[in-house]
PDB file of C-alpha atoms and ligand atoms in Angstrom:
ATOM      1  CA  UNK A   4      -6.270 -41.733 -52.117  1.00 82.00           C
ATOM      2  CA  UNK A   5      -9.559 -42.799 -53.564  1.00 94.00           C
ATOM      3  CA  UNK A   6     -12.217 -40.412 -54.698  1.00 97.00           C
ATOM      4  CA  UNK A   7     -15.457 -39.914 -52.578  1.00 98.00           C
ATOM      5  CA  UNK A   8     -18.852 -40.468 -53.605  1.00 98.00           C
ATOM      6  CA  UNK A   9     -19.591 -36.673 -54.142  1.00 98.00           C
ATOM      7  CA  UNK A  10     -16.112 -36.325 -56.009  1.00 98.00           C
ATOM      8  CA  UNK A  11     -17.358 -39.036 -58.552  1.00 98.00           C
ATOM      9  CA  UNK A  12     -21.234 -37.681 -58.309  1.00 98.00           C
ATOM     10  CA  UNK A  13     -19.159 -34.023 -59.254  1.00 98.00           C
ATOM     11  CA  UNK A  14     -17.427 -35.699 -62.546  1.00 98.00           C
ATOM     12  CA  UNK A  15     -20.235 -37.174 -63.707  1.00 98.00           C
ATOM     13  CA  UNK A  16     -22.027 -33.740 -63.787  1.00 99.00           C
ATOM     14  CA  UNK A  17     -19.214 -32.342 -65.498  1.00 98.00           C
ATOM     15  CA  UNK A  18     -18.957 -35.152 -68.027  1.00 98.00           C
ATOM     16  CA  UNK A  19     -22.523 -35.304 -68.701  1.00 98.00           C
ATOM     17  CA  UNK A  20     -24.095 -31.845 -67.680  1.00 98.00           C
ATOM     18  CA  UNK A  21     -24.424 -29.155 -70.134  1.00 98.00           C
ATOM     19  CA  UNK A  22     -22.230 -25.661 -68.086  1.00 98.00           C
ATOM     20  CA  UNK A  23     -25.501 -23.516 -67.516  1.00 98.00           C
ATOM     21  CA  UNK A  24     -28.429 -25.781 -68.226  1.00 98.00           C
ATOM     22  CA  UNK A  25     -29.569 -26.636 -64.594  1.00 98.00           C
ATOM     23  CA  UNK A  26     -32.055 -29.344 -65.853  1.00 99.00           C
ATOM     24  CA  UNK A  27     -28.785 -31.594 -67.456  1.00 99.00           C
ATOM     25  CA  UNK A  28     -27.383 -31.230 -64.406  1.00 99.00           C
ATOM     26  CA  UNK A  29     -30.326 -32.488 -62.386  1.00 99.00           C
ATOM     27  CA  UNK A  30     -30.361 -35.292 -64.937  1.00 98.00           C
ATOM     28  CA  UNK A  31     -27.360 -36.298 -64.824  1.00 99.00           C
ATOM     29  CA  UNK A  32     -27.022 -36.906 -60.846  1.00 98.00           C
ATOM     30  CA  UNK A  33     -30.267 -38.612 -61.458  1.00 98.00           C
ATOM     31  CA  UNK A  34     -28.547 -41.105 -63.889  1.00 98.00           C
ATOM     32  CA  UNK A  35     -25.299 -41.644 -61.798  1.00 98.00           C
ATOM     33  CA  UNK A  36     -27.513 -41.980 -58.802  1.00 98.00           C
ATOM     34  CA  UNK A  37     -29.637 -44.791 -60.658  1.00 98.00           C
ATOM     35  CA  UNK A  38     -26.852 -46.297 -62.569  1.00 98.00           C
ATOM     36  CA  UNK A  39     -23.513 -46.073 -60.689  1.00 98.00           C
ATOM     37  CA  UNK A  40     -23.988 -44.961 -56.869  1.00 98.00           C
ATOM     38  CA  UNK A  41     -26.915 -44.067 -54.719  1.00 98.00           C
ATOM     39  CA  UNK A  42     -26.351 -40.762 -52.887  1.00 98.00           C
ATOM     40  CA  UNK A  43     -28.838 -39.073 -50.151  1.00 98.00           C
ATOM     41  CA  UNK A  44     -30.435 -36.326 -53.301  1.00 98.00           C
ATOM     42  CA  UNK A  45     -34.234 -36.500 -53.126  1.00 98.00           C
ATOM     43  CA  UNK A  46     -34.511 -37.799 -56.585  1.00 98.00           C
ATOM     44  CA  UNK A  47     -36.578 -37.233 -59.127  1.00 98.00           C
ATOM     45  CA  UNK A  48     -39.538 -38.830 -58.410  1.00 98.00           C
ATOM     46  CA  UNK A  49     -40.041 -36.763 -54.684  1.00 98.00           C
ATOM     47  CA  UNK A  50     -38.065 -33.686 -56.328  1.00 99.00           C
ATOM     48  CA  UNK A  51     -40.988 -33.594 -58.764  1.00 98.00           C
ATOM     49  CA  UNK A  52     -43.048 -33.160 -55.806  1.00 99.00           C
ATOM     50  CA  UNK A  53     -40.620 -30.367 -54.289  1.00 99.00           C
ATOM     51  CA  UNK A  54     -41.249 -28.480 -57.772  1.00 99.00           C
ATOM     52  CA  UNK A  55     -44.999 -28.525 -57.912  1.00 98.00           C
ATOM     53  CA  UNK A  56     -44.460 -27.012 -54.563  1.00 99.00           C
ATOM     54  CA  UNK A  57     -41.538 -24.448 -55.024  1.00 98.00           C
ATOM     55  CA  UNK A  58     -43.702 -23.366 -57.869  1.00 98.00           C
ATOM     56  CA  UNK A  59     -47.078 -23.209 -55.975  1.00 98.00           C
ATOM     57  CA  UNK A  60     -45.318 -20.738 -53.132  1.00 98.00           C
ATOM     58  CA  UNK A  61     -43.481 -18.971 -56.004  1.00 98.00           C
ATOM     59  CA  UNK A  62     -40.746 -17.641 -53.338  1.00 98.00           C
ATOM     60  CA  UNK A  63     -38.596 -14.530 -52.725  1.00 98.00           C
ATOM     61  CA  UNK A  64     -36.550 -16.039 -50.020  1.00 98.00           C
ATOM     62  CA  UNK A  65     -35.911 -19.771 -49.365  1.00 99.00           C
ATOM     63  CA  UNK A  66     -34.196 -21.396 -46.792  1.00 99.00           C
ATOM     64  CA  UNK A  67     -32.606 -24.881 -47.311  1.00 99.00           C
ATOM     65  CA  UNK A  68     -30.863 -26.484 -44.466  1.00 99.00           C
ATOM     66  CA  UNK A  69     -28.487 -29.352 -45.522  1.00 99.00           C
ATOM     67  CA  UNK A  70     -27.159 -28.870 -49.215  1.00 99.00           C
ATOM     68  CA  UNK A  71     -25.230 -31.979 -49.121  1.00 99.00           C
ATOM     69  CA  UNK A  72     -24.620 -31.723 -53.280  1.00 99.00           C
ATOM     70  CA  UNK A  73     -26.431 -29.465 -54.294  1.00 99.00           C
ATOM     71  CA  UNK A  74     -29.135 -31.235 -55.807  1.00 99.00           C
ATOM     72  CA  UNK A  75     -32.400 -29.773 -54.395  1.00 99.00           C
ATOM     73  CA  UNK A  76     -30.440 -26.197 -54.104  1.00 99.00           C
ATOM     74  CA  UNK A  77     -30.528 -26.579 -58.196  1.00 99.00           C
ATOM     75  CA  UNK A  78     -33.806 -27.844 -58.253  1.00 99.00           C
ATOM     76  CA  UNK A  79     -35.347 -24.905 -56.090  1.00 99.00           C
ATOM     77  CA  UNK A  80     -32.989 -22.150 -57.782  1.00 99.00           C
ATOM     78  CA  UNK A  81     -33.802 -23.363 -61.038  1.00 99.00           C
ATOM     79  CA  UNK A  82     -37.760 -22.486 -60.555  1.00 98.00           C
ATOM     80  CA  UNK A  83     -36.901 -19.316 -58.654  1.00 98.00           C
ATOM     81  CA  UNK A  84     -38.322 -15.868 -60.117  1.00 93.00           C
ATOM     82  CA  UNK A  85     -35.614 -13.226 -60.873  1.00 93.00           C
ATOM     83  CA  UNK A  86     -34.429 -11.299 -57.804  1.00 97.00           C
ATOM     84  CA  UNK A  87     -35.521 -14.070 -55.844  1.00 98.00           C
ATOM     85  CA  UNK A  88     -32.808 -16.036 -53.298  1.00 98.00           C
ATOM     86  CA  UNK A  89     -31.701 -19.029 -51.910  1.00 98.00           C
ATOM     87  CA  UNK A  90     -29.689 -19.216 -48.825  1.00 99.00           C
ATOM     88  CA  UNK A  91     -28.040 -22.774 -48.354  1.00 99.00           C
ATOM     89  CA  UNK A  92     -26.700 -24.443 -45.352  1.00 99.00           C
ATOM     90  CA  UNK A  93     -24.018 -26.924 -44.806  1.00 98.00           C
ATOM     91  CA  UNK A  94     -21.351 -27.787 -42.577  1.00 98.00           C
ATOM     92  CA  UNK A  95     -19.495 -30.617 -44.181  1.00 98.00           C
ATOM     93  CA  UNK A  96     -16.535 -27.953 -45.837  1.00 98.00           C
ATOM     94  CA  UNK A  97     -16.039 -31.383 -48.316  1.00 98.00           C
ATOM     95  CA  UNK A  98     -19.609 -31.541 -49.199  1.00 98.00           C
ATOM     96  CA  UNK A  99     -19.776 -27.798 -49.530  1.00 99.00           C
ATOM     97  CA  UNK A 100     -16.914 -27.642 -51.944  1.00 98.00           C
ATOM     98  CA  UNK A 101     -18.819 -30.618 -54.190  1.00 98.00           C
ATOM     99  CA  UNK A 102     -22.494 -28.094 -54.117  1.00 99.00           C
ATOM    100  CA  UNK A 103     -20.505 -25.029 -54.656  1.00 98.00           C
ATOM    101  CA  UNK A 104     -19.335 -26.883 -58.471  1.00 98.00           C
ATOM    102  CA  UNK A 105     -22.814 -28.556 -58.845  1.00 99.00           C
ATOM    103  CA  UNK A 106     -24.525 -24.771 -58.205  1.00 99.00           C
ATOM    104  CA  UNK A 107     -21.830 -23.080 -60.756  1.00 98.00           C
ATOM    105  CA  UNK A 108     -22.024 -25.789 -63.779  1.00 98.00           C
ATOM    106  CA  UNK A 109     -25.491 -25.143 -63.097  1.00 99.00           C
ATOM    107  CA  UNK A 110     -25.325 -21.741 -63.499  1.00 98.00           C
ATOM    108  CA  UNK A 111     -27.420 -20.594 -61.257  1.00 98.00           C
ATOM    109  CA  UNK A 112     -25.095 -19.092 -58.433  1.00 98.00           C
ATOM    110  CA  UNK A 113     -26.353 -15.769 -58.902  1.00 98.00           C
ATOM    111  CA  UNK A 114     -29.318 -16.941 -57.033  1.00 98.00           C
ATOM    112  CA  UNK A 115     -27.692 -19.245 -54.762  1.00 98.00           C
ATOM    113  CA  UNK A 116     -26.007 -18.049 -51.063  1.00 98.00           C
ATOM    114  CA  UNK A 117     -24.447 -21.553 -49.827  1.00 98.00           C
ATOM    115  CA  UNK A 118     -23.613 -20.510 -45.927  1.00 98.00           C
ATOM    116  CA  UNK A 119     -20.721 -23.211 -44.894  1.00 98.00           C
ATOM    117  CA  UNK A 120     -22.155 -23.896 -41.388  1.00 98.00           C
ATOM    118  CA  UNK A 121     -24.476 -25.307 -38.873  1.00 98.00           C
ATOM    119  CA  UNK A 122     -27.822 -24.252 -39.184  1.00 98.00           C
ATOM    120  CA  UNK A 123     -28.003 -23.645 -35.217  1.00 98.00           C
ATOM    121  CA  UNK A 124     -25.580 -21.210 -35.207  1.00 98.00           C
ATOM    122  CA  UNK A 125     -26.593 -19.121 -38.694  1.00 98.00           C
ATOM    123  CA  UNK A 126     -30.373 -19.380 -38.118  1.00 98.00           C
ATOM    124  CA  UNK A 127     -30.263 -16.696 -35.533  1.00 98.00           C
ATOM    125  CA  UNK A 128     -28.275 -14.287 -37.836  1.00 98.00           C
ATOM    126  CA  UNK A 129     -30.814 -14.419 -40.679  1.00 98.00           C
ATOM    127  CA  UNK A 130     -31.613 -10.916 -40.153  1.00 94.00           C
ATOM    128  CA  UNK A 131     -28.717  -9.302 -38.847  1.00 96.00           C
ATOM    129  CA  UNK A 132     -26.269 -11.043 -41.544  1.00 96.00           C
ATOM    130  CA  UNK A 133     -28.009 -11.435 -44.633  1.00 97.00           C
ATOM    131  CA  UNK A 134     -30.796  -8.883 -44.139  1.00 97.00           C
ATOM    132  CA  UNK A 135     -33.649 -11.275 -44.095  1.00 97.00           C
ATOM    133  CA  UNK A 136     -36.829 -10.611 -42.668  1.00 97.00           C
ATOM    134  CA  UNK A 137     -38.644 -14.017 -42.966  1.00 98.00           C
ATOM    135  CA  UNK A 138     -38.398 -16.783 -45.338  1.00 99.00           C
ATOM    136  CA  UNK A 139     -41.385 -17.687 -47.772  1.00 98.00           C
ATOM    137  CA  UNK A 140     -40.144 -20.954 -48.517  1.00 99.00           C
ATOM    138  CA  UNK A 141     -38.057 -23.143 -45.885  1.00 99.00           C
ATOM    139  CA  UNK A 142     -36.965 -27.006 -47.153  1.00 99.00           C
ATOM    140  CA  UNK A 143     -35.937 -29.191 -44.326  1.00 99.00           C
ATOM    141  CA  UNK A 144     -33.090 -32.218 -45.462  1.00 99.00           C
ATOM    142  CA  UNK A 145     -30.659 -31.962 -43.372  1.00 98.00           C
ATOM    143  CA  UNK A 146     -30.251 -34.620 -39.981  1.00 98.00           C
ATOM    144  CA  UNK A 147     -33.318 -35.694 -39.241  1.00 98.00           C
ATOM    145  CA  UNK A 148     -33.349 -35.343 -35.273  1.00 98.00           C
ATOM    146  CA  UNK A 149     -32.558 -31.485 -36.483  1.00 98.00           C
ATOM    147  CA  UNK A 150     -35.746 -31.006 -38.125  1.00 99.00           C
ATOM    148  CA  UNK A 151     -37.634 -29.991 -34.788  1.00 99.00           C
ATOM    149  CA  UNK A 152     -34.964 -27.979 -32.910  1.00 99.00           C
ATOM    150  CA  UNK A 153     -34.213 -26.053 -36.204  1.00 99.00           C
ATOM    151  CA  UNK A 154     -38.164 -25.346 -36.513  1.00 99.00           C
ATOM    152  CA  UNK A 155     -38.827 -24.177 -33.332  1.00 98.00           C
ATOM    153  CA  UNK A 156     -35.407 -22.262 -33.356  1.00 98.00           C
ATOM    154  CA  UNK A 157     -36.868 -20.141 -36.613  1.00 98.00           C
ATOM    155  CA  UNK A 158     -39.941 -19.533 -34.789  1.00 98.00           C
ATOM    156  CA  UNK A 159     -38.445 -18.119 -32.037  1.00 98.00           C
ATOM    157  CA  UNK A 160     -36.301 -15.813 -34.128  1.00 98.00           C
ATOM    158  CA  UNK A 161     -39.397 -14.722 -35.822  1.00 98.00           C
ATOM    159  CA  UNK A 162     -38.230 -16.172 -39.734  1.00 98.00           C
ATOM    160  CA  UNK A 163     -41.419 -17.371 -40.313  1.00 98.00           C
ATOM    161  CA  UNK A 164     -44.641 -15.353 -41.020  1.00 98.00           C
ATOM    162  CA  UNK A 165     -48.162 -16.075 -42.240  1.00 98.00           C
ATOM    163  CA  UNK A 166     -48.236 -18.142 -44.394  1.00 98.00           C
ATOM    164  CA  UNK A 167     -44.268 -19.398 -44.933  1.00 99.00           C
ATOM    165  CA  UNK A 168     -44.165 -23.245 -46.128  1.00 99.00           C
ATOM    166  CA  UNK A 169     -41.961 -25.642 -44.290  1.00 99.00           C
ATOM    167  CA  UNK A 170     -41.507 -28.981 -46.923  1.00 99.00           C
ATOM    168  CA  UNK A 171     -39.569 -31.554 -45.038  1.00 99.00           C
ATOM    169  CA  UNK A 172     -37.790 -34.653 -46.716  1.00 99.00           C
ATOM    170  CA  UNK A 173     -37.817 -38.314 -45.392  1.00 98.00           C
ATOM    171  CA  UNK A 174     -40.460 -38.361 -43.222  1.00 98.00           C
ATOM    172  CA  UNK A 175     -41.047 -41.700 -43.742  1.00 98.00           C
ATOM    173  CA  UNK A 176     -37.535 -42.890 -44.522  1.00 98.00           C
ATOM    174  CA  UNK A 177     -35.361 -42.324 -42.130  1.00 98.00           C
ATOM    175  CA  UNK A 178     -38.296 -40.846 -40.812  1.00 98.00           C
ATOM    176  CA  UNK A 179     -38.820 -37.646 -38.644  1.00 98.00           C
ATOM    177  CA  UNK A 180     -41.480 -38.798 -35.958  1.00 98.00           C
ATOM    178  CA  UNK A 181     -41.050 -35.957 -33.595  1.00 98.00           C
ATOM    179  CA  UNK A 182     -40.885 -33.468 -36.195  1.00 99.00           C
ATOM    180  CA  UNK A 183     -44.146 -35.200 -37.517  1.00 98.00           C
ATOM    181  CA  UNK A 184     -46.227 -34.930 -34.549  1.00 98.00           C
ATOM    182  CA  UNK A 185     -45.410 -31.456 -33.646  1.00 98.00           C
ATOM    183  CA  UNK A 186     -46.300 -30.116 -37.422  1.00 98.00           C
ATOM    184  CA  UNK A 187     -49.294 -32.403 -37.371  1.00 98.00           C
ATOM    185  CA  UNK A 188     -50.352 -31.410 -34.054  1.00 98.00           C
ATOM    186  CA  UNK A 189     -49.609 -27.758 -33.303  1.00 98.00           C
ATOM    187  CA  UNK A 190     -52.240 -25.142 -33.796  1.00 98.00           C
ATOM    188  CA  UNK A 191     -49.567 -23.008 -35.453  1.00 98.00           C
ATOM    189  CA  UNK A 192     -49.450 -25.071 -38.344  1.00 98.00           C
ATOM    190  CA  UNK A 193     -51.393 -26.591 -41.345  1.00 98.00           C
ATOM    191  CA  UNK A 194     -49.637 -29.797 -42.578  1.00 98.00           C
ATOM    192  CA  UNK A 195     -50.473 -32.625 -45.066  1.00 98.00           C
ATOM    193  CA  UNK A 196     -48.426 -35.543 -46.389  1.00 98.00           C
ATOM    194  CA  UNK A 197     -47.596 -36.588 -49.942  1.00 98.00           C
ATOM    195  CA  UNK A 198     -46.783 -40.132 -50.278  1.00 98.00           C
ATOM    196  CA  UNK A 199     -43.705 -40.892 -52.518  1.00 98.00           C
ATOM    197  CA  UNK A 200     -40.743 -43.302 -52.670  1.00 98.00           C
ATOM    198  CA  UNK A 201     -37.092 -42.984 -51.243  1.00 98.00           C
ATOM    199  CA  UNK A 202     -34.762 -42.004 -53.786  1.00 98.00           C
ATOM    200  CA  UNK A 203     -34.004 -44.166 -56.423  1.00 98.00           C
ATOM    201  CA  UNK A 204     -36.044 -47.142 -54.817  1.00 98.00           C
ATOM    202  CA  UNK A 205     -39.336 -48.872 -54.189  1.00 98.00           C
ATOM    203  CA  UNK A 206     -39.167 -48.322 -50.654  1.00 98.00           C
ATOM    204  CA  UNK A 207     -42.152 -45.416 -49.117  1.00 98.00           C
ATOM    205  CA  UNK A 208     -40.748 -42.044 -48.372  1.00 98.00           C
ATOM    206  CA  UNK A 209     -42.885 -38.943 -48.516  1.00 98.00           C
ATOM    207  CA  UNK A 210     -42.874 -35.193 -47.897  1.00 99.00           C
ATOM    208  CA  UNK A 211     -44.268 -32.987 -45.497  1.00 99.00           C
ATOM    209  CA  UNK A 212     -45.776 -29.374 -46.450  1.00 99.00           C
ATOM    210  CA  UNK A 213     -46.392 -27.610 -43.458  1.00 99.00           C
ATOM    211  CA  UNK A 214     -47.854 -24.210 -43.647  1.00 99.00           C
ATOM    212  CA  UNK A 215     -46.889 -21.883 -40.787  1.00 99.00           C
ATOM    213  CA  UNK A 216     -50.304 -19.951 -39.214  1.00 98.00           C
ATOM    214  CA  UNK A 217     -48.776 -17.026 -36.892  1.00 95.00           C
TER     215      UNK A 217
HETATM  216  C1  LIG B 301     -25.224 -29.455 -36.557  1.00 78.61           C
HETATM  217  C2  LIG B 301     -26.148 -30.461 -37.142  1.00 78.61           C
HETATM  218  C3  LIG B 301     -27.405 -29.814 -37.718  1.00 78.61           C
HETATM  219  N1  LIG B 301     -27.107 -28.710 -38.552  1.00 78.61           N
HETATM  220  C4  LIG B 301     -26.654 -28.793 -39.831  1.00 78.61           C
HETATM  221  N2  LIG B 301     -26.303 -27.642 -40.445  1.00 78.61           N
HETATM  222  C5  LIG B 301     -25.854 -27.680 -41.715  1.00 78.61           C
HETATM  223  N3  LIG B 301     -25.726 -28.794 -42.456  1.00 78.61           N
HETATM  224  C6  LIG B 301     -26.073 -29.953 -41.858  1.00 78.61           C
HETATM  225  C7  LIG B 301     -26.557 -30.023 -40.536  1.00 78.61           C
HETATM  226  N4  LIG B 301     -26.836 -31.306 -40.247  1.00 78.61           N
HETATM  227  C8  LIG B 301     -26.536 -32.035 -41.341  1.00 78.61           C
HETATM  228  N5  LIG B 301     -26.069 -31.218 -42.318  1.00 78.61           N
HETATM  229  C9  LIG B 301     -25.675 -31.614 -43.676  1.00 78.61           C
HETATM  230  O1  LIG B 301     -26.884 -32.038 -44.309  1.00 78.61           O
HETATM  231  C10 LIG B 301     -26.666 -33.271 -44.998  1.00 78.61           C
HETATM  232  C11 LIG B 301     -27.277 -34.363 -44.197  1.00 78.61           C
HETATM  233  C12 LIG B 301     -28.348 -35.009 -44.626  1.00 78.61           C
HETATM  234  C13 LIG B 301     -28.941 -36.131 -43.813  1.00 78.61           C
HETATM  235  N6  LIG B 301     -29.803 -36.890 -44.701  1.00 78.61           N
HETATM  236  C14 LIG B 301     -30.000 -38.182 -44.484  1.00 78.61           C
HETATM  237  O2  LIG B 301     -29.502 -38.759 -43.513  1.00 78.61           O
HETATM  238  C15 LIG B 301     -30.798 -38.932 -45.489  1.00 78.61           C
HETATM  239  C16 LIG B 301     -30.723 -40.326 -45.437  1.00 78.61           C
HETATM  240  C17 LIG B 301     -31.432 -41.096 -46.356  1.00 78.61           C
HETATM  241  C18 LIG B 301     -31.366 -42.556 -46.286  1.00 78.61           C
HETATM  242  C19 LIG B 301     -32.511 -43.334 -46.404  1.00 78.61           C
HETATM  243  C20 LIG B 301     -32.442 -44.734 -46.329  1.00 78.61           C
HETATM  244  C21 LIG B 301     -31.205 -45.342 -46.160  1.00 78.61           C
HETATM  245  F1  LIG B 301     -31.120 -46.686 -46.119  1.00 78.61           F
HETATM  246  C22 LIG B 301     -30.045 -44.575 -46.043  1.00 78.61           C
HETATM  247  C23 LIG B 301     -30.124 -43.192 -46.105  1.00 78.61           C
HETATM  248  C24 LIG B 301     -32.201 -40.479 -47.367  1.00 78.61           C
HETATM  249  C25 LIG B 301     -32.256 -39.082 -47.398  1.00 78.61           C
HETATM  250  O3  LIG B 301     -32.987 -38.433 -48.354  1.00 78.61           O
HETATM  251  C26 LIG B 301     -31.577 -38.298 -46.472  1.00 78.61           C
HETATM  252  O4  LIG B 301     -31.691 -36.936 -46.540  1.00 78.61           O
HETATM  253  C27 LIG B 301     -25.159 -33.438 -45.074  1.00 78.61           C
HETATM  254  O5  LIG B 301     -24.650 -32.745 -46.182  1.00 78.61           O
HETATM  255  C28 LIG B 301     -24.723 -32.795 -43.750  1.00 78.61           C
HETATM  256  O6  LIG B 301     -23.386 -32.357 -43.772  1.00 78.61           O
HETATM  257 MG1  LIG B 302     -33.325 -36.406 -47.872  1.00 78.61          MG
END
């Protein structure tokens, strides 16, 4: 039967990705994504955005819900201080087999946890599972009408502190508008808006960095 998209996004890596040198890697998605097939990875042009902030919060533990391919998992893990982790969710088991390669020719799962499953029913066993007190850095890609449940769903299992930033993708395009107005309107939070493009196109996209207040 014919390949899937992430199958042939997978080869290319391995064809064109150097084993251990995450930045090939994140190249060379970029390249098939440009060239050959657009895929859902924030890109390079917003993922330059997601470094500047991964590197600005300098995180111990990081949360990213909906790994999809991996491609912002290598991005974050690739910036990541020793000792530091990333706990990944996803609950497509195809998709999850795809990131799982991606992560490893990357060489960077010793930093990497990729949890196959939804993020409803893992949130709430953060601490009890994995041990994890709060999360420093949390990046939201995963469906969009999940960004606001999810949120509010840390909060009330107490995974965010003083402090922890929330960086959501496509708030623009698809666009997140209740997850928009509750960041930009709750008293709990500090948020601001950096104006990009969706992947791989002219149309507007952005990001969200919301900073959680106690
Ligand atoms: C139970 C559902 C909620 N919980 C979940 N828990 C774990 N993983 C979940 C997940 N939801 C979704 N996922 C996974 O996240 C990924 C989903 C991402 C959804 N993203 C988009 O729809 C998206 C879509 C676009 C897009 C933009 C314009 C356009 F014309 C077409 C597409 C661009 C993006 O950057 C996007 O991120 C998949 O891998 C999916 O299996
Ligand atoms: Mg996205």
């Amino acid at each position: 039967t014919r390949s899937t998209r992430p199958q042939r996004l997978l080869k290319a890596v391995q064809k064109h990705a150097t084993r251990g040198d995450p930045q090939s890697v994140i190249s060379a998605i970029d390249h098939f994504c440009r060239h050959s097939e657009w895929a859902m990875n924030i890109g390079d042009e917003k993922g330059s955005i997601l470094d500047s902030v991964v590197s600005e919060v300098n995180p111990e533990k990081v949360l990213e819900l909906g790994t999809y391919c991996g491609y912002s998992t290598v991005r974050i893990a690739r910036l990541l201080p020793p000792g530091a982790r990333l706990i990944t969710l996803e609950f497509n088991a195809d998709y999850a087999a795809i990131a799982r390669q991606v992560i490893i020719w990357a060489g960077l799962e010793d930093k990497v946890q990729l949890v196959e499953g939804a993020s409803e029913d893992w949130i709430p066993r953060m601490k009890e599972h994995f041990g994890i007190e709060t999360f420093d850095f949390v990046f939201l890609d995963h469906w969009k009408d999940r960004y606001l449940p999810d949120t509010k769903l840390m909060e009330d299992c107490g995974l965010l502190r003083k402090g922890t930033v929330l960086l959501a993708d496509n708030v623009i395009c698809p666009g997140v508008p209740d997850y928009l107005a509750y960041v930009r309107n709750s008293l709990s939070y500090k948020s601001c808006y950096f104006k990009s493009h969706l992947e791989y196109t002219k149309a507007e996209d952005g990001l969200e960095k919301s900073v959680f207040l106690g």
